[in-house]
Every structure is written in C-alpha cells, then in structure tokens.
Short mmCIF file of N, CA, C and O in Angstrom, two decimals:
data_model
loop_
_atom_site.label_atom_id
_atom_site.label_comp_id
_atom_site.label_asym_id
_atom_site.label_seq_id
_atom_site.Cartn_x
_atom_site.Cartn_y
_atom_site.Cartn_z
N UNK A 1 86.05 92.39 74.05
CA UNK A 1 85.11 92.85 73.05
C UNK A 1 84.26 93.97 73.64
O UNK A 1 83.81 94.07 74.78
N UNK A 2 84.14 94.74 72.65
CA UNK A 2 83.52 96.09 73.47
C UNK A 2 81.86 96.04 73.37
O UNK A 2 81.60 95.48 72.30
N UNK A 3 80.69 96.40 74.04
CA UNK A 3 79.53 96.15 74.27
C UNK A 3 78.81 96.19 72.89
O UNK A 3 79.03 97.15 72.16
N UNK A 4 78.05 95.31 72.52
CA UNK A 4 76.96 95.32 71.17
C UNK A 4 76.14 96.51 71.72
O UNK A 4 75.77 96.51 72.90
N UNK A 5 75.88 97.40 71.00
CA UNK A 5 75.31 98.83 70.40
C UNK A 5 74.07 98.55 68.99
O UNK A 5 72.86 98.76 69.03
N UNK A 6 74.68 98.16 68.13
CA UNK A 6 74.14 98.58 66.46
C UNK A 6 73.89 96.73 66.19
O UNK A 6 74.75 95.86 66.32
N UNK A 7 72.70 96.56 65.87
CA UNK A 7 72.57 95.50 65.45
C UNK A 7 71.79 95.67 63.92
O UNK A 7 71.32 96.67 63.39
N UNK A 8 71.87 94.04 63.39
CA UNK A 8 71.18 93.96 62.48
C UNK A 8 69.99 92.42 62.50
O UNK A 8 70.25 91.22 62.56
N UNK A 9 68.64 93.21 62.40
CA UNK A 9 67.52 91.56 62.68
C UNK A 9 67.85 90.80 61.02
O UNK A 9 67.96 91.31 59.90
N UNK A 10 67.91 89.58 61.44
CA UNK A 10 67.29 88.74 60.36
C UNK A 10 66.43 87.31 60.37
O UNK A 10 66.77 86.43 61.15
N UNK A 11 65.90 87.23 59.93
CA UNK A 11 64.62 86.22 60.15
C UNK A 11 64.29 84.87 58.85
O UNK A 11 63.71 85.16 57.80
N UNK A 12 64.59 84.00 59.03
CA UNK A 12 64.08 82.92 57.73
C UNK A 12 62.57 82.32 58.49
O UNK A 12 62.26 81.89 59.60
N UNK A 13 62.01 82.52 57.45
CA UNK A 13 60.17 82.69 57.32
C UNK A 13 59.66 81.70 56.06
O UNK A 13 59.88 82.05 54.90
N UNK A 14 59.02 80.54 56.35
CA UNK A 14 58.15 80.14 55.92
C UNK A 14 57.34 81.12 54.99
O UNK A 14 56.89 82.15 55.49
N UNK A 15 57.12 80.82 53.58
CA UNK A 15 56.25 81.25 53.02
C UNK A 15 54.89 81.32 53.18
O UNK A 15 54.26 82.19 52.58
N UNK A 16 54.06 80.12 54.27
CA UNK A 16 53.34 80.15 54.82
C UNK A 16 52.48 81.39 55.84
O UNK A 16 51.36 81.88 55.97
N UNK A 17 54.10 81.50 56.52
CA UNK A 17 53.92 82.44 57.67
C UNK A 17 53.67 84.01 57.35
O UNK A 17 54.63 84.71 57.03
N UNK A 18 52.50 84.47 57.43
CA UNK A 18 51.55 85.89 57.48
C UNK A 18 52.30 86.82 58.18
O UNK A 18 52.71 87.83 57.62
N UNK A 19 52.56 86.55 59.57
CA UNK A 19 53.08 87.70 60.73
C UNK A 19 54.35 87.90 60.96
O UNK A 19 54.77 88.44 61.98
N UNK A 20 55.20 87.36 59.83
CA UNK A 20 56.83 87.76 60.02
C UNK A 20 57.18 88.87 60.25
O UNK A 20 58.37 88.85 60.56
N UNK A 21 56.59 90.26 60.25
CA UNK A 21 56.61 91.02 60.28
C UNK A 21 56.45 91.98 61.19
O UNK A 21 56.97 93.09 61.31
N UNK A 22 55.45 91.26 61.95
CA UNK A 22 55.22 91.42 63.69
C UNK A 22 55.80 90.93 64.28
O UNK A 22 56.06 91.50 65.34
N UNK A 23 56.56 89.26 63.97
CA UNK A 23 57.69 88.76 64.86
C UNK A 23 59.00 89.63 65.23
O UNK A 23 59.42 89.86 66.37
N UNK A 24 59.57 90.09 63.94
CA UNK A 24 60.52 90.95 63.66
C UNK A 24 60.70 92.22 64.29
O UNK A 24 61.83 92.67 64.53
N UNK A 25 59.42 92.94 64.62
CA UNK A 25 58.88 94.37 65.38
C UNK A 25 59.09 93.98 66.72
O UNK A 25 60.02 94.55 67.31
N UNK A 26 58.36 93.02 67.42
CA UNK A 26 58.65 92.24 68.61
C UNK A 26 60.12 91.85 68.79
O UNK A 26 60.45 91.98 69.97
N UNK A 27 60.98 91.48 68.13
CA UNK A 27 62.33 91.74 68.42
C UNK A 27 62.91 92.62 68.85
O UNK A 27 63.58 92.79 69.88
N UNK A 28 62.49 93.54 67.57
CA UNK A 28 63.31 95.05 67.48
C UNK A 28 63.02 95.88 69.13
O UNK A 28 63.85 96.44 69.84
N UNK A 29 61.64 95.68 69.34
CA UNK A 29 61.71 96.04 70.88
C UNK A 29 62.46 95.61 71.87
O UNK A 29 63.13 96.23 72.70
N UNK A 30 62.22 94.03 71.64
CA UNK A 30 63.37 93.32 72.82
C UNK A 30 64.54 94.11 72.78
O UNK A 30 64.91 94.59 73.85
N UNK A 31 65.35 94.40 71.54
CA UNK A 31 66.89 94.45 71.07
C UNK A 31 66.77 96.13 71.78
O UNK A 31 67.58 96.39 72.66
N UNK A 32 65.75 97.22 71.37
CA UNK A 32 65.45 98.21 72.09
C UNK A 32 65.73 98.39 73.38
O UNK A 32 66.75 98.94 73.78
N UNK A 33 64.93 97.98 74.00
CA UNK A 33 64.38 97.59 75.53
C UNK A 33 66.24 96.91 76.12
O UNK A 33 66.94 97.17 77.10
N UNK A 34 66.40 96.12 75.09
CA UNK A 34 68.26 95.76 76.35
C UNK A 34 69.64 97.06 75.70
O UNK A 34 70.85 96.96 75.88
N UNK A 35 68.93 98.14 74.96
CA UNK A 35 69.94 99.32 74.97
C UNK A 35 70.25 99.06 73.66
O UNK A 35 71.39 99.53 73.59
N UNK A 36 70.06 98.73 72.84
CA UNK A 36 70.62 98.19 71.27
C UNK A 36 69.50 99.46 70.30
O UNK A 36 68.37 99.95 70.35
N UNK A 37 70.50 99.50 69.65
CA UNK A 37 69.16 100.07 68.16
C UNK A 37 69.49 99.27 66.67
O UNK A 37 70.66 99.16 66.30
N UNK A 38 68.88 98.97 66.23
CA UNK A 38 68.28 98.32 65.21
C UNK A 38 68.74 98.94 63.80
O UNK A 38 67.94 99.77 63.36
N UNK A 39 69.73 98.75 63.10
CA UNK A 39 69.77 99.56 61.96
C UNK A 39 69.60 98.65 60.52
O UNK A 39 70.13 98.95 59.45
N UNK A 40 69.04 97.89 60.69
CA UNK A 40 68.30 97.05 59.20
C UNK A 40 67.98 96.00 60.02
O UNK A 40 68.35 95.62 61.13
N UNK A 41 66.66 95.36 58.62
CA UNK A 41 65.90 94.17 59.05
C UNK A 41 66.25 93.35 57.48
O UNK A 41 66.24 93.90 56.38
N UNK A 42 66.52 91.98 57.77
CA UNK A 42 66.49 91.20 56.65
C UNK A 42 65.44 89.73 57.18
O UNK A 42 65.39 89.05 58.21
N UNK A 43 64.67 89.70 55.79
CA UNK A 43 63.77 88.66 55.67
C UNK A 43 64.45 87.36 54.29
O UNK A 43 64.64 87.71 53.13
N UNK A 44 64.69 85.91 54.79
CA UNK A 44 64.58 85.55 53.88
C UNK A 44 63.44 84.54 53.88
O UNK A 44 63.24 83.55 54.58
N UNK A 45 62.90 84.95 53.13
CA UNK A 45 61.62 83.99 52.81
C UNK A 45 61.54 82.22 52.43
O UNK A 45 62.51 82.20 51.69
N UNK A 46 61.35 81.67 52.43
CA UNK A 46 61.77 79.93 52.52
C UNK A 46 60.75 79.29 51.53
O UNK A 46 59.66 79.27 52.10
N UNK A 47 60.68 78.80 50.38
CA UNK A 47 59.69 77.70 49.92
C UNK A 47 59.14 78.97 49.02
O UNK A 47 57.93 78.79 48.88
N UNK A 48 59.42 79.79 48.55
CA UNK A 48 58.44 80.92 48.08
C UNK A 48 59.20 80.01 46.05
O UNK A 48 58.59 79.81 45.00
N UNK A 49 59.94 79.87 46.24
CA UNK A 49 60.20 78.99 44.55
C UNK A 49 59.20 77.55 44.73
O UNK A 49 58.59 77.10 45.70
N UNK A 50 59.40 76.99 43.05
CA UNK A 50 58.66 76.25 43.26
C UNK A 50 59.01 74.97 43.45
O UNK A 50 58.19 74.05 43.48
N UNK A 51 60.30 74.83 43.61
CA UNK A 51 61.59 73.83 44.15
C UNK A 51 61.03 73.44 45.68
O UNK A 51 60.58 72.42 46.19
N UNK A 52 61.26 74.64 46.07
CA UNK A 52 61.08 74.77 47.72
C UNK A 52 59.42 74.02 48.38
O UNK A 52 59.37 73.35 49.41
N UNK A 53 58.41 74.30 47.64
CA UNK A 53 57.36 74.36 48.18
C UNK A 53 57.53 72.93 49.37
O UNK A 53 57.68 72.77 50.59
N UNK A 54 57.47 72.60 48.88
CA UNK A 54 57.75 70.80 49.28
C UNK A 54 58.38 71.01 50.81
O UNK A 54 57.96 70.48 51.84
N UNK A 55 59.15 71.64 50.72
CA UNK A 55 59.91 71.43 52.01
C UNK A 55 60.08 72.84 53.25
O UNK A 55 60.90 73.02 54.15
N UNK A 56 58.68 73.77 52.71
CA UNK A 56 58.37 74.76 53.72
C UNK A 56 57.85 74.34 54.92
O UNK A 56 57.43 75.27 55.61
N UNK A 57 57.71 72.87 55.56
CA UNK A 57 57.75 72.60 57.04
C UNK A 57 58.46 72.02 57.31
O UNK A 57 58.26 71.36 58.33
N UNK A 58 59.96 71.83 56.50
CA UNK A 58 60.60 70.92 57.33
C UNK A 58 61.36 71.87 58.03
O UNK A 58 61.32 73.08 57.81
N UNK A 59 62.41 71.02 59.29
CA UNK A 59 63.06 72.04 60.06
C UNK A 59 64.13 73.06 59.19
O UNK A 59 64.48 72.87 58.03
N UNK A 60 64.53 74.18 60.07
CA UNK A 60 66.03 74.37 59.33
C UNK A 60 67.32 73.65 58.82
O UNK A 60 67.93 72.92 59.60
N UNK A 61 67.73 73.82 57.57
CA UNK A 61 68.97 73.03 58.44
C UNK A 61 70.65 73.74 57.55
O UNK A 61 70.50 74.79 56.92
N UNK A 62 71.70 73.27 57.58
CA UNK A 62 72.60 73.85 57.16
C UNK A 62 72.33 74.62 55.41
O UNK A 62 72.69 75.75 55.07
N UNK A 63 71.68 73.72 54.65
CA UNK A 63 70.84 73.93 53.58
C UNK A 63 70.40 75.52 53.26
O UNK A 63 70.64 76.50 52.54
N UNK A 64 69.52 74.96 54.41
CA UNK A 64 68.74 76.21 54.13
C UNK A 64 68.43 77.46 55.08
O UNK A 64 67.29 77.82 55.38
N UNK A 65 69.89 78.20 55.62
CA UNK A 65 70.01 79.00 56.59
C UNK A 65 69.82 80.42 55.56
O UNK A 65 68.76 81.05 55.62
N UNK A 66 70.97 80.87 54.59
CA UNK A 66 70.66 81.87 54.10
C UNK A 66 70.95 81.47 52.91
O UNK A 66 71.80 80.58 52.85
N UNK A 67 70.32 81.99 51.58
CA UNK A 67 70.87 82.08 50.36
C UNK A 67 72.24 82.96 50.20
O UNK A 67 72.61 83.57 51.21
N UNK A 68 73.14 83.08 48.83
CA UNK A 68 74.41 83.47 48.73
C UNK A 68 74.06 85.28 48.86
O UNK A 68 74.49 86.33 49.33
N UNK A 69 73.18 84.78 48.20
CA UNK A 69 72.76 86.54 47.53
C UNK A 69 72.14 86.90 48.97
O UNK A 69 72.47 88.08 49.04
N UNK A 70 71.56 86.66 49.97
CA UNK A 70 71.02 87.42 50.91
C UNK A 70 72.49 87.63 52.04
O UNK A 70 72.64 88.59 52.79
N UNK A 71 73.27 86.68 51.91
CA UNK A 71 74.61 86.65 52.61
C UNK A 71 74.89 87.81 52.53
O UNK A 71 74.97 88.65 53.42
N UNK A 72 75.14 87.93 51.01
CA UNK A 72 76.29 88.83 50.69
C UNK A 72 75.53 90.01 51.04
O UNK A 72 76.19 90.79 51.73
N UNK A 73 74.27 90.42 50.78
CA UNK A 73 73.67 91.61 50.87
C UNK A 73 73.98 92.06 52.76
O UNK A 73 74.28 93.23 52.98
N UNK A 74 73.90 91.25 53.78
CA UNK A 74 73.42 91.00 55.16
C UNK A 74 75.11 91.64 55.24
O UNK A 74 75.35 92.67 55.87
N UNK A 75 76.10 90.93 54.59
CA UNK A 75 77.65 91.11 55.04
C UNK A 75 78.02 92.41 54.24
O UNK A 75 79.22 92.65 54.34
N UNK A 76 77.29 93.37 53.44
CA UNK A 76 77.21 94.08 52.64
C UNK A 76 77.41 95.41 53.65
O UNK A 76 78.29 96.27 53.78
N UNK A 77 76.14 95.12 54.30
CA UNK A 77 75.59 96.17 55.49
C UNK A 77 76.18 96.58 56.85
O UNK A 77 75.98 97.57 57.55
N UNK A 78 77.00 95.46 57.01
CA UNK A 78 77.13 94.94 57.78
C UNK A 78 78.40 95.64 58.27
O UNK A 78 78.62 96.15 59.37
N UNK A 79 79.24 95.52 57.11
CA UNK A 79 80.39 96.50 56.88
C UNK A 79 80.35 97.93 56.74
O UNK A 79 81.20 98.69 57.20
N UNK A 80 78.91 98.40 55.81
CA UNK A 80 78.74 100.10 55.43
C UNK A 80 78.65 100.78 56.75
O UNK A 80 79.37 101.65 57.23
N UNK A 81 77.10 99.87 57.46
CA UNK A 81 77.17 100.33 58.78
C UNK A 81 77.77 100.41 60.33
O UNK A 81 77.45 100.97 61.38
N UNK A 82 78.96 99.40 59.81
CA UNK A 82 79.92 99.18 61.59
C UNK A 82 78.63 98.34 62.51
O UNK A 82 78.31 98.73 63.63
N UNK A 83 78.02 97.25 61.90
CA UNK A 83 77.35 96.78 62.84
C UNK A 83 78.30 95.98 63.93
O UNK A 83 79.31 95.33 63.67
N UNK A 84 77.71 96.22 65.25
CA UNK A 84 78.48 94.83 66.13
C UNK A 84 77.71 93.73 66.15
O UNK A 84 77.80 93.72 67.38
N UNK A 85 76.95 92.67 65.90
CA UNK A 85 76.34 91.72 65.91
C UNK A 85 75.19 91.46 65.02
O UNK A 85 74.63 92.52 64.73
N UNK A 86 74.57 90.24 64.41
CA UNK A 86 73.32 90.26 63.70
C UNK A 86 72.69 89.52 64.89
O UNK A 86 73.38 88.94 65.72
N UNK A 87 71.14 89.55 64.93
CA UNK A 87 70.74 88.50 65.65
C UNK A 87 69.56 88.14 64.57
O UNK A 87 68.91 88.64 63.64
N UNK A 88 69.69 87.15 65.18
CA UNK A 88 68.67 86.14 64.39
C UNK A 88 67.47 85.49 64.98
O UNK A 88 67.78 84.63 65.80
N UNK A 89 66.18 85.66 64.79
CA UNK A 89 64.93 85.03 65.33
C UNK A 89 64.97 83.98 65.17
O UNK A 89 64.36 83.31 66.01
N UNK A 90 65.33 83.60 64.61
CA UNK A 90 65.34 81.71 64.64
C UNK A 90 66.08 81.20 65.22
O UNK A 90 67.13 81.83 65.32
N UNK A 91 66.04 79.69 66.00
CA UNK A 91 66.88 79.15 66.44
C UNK A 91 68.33 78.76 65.71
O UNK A 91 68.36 78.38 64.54
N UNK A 92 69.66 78.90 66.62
CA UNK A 92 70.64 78.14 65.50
C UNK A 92 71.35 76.92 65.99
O UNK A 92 71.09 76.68 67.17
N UNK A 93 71.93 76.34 65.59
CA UNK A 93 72.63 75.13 65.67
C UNK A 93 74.14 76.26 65.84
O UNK A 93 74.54 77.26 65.24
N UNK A 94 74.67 75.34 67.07
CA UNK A 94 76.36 75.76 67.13
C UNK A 94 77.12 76.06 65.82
O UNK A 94 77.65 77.16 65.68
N UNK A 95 77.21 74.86 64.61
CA UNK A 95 77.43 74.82 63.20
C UNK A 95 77.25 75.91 62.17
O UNK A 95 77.99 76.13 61.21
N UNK A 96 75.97 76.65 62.58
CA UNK A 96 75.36 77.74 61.82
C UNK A 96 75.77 78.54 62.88
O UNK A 96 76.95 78.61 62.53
N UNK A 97 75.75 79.05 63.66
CA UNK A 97 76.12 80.58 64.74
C UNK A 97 77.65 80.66 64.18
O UNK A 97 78.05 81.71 63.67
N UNK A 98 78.52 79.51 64.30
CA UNK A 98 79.80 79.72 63.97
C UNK A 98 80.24 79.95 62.66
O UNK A 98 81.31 80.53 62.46
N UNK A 99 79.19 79.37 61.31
CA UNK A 99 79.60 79.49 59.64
C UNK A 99 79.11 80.84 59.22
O UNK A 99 79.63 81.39 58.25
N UNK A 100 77.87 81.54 60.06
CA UNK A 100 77.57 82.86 59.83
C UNK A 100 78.07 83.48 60.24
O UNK A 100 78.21 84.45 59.50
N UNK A 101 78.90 83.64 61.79
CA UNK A 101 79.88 84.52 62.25
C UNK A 101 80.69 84.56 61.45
O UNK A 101 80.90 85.61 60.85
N UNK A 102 81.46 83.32 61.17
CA UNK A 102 82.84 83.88 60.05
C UNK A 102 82.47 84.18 59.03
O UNK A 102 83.40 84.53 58.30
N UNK A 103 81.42 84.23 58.53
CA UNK A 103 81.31 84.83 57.20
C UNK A 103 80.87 86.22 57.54
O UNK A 103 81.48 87.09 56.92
N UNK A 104 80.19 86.53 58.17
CA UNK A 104 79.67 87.88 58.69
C UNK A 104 81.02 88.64 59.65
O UNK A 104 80.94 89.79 60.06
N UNK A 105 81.98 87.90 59.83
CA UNK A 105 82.77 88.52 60.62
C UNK A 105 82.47 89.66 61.38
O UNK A 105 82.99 90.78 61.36
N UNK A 106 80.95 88.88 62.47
CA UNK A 106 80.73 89.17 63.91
C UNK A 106 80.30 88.67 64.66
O UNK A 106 80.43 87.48 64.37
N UNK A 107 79.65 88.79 65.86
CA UNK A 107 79.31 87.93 66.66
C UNK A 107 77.54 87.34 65.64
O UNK A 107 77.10 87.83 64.60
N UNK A 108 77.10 86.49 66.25
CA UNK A 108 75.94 86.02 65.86
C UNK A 108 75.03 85.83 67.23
O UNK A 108 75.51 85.31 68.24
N UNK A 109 73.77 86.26 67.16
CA UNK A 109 72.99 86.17 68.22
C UNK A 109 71.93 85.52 68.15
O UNK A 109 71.87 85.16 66.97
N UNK A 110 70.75 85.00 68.87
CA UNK A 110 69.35 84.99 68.42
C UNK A 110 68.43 85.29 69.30
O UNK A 110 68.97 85.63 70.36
N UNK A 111 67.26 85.34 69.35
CA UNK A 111 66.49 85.39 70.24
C UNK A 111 66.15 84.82 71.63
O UNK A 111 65.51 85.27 72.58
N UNK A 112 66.62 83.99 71.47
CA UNK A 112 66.93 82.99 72.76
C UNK A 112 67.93 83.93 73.65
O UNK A 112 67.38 84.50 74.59
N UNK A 113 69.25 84.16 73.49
CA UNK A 113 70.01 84.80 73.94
C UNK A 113 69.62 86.19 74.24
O UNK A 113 70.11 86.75 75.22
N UNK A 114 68.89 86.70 73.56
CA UNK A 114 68.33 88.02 74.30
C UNK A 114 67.41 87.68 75.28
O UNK A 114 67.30 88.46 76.22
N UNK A 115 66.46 86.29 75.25
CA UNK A 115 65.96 86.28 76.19
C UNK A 115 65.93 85.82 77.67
O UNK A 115 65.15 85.71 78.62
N UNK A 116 67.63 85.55 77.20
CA UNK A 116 67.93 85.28 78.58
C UNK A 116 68.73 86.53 79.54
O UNK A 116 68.89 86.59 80.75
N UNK A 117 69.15 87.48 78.39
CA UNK A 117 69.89 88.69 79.15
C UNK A 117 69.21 89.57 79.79
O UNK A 117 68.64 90.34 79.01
N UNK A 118 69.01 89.79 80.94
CA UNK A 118 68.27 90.56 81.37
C UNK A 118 68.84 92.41 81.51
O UNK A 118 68.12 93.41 81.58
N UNK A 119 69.91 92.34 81.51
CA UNK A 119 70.72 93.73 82.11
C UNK A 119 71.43 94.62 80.29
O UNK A 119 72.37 95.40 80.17
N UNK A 120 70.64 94.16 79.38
CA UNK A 120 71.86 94.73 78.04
C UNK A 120 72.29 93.42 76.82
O UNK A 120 72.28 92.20 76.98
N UNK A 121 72.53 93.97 75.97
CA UNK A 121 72.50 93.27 74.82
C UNK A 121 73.97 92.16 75.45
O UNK A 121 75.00 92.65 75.92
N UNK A 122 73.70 90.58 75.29
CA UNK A 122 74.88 89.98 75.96
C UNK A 122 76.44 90.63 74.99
O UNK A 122 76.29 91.60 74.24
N UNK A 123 77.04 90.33 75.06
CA UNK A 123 78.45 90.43 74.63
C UNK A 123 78.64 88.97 74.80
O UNK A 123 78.26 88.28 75.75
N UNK A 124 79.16 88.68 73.95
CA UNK A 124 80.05 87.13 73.35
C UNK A 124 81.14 87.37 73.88
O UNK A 124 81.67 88.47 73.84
N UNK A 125 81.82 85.87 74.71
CA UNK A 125 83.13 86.04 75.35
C UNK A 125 83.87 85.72 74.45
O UNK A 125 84.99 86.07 74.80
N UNK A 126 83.94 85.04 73.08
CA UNK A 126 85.05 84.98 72.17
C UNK A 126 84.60 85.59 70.71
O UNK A 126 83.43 85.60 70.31
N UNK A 127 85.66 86.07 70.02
CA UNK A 127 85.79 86.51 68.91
C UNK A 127 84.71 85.10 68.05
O UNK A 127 84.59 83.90 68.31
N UNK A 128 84.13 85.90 67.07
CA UNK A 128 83.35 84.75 66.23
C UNK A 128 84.76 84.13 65.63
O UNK A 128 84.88 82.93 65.83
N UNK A 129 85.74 84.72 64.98
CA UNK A 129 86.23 83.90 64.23
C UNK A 129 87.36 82.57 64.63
O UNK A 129 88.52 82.99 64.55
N UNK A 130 87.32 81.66 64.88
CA UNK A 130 88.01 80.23 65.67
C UNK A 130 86.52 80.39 67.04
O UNK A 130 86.66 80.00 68.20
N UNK A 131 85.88 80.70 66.77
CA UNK A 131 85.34 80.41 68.00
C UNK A 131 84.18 79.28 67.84
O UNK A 131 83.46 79.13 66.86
N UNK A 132 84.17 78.29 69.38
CA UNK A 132 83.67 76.81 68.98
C UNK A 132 84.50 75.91 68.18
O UNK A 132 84.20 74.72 68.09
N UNK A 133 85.74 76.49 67.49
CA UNK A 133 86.05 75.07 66.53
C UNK A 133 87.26 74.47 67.62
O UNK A 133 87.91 75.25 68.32
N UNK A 134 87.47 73.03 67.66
CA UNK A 134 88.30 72.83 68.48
C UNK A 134 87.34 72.16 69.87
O UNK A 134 86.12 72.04 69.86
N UNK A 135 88.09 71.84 70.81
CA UNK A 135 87.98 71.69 72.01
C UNK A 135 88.30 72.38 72.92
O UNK A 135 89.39 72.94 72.99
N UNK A 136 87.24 72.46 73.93
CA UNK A 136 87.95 73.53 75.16
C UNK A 136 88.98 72.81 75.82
O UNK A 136 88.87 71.59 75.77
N UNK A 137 90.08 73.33 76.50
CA UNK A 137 90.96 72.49 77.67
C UNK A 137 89.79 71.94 78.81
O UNK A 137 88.72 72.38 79.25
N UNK A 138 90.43 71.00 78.99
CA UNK A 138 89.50 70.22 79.98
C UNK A 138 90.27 70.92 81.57
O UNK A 138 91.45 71.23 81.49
N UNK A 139 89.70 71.08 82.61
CA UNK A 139 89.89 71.43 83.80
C UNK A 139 89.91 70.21 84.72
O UNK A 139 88.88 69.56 84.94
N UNK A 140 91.11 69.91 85.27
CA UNK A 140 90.97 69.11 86.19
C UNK A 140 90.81 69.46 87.73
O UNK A 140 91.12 70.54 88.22
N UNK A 141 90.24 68.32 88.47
CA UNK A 141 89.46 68.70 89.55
C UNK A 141 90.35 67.76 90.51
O UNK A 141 90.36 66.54 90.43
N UNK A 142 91.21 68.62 91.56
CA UNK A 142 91.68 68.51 92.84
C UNK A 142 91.64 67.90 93.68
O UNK A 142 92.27 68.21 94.70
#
C-alpha cells in the first residue's frame, strides 16, 4: 500500500459538546504535522433529534457510528477526491474500523493511531477490505 497523503477528518459529537470544532482543528494539525493534508471535515452530530436526546451520553456503539446519508456523502468524497484514508476522532471498535473501511473502501484511522506514529501518517499493513475478518494463522514456537 502506498503512503497515506490526502485524508479526510470525521468526528461524531454529542450535541452537548460546544468545541467540536477545535477538536477537529487540533487534528487537522496532528494529520499536518505527520505530512498529511486534510481535504474535508465531516461532523455528525448525535442526539440533535428528538428521538436521540435521551441517549446523547451513552457510549458509541454500532448504532450509532454514522447515519446512511452522512455515509454516503463521506464515500461520496471520498471517491471525487482520491482520498487514501478517513480518520476518525473518536475511538473505534475493531467491528466499526472494519464495516467503515469496506464501505468507504479505505483504510480507516483514528486519533489514537496518529498518536502513536511518530515519523508520518501510519500506513495500514492490510487492505481494509477482508481485513480482521477471519483468524490470523497461529505461529508455532520451536
């Protein structure tokens, strides 16, 4: 896989939360700062219906990662612009990095992972798509 270059931020935000907006800027530097440039930001907002209110502190969960319509818009872009990776400020579950990769057909990142790369935006050692499903071969020891 050839080096992540062009990313795209996206962020699920509490309706609560005021400074999503500064979180997101604070990324865009990180993603800066390891050689990446930034070519769209997506916000989806959480609990802002009146369905939702109820459940703007509970954790994430498969539920409520992205709506259809912000998908499609995110995988929209995603394609116009030749992005190599989205990353995501929020934490993800293995389950979600792998159902947004294949639907996004790219790698999936988050903040965590940038903050562990110190030298450049990481590169993913497998293709998002089959990647994680299955078992690794087990290695036996000598």
């Amino acid at each position: 896989m050839t080096a992540i270059r062009s990313v795209i931020l996206v962020g699920l935000f509490s309706a609560k939360e005021r400074d999503h907006q500064s979180r997101l800027d604070a990324l865009q530097a990180r993603v800066i700062a390891l050689g990446g440039q930034v070519l769209d930001r997506f916000v989806q907002r959480r609990s802002v219906s009146d369905g939702g209110v109820r459940l703007m502190s509970a954790p994430l969960s498969r539920r409520f990662l992205i709506r259809p319509g912000k998908l499609a818009e995110i995988a929209a872009t995603c394609a116009s612009k030749n992005i190599d990776a989205v990353v995501f400020i929020n934490d993800l579950s293995d389950y979600q990095r792998r159902w947004l990769a294949d639907r996004l057909e790219r790698p999936v990142l988050t903040q965590a992972d940038l903050d562990r790369s110190a030298r450049g935006l990481p590169t993913p050692s497998r293709s998002p798509h089959g990647a994680g499903r299955g078992r690794e071969p087990r290695r036996r020891h000598r």
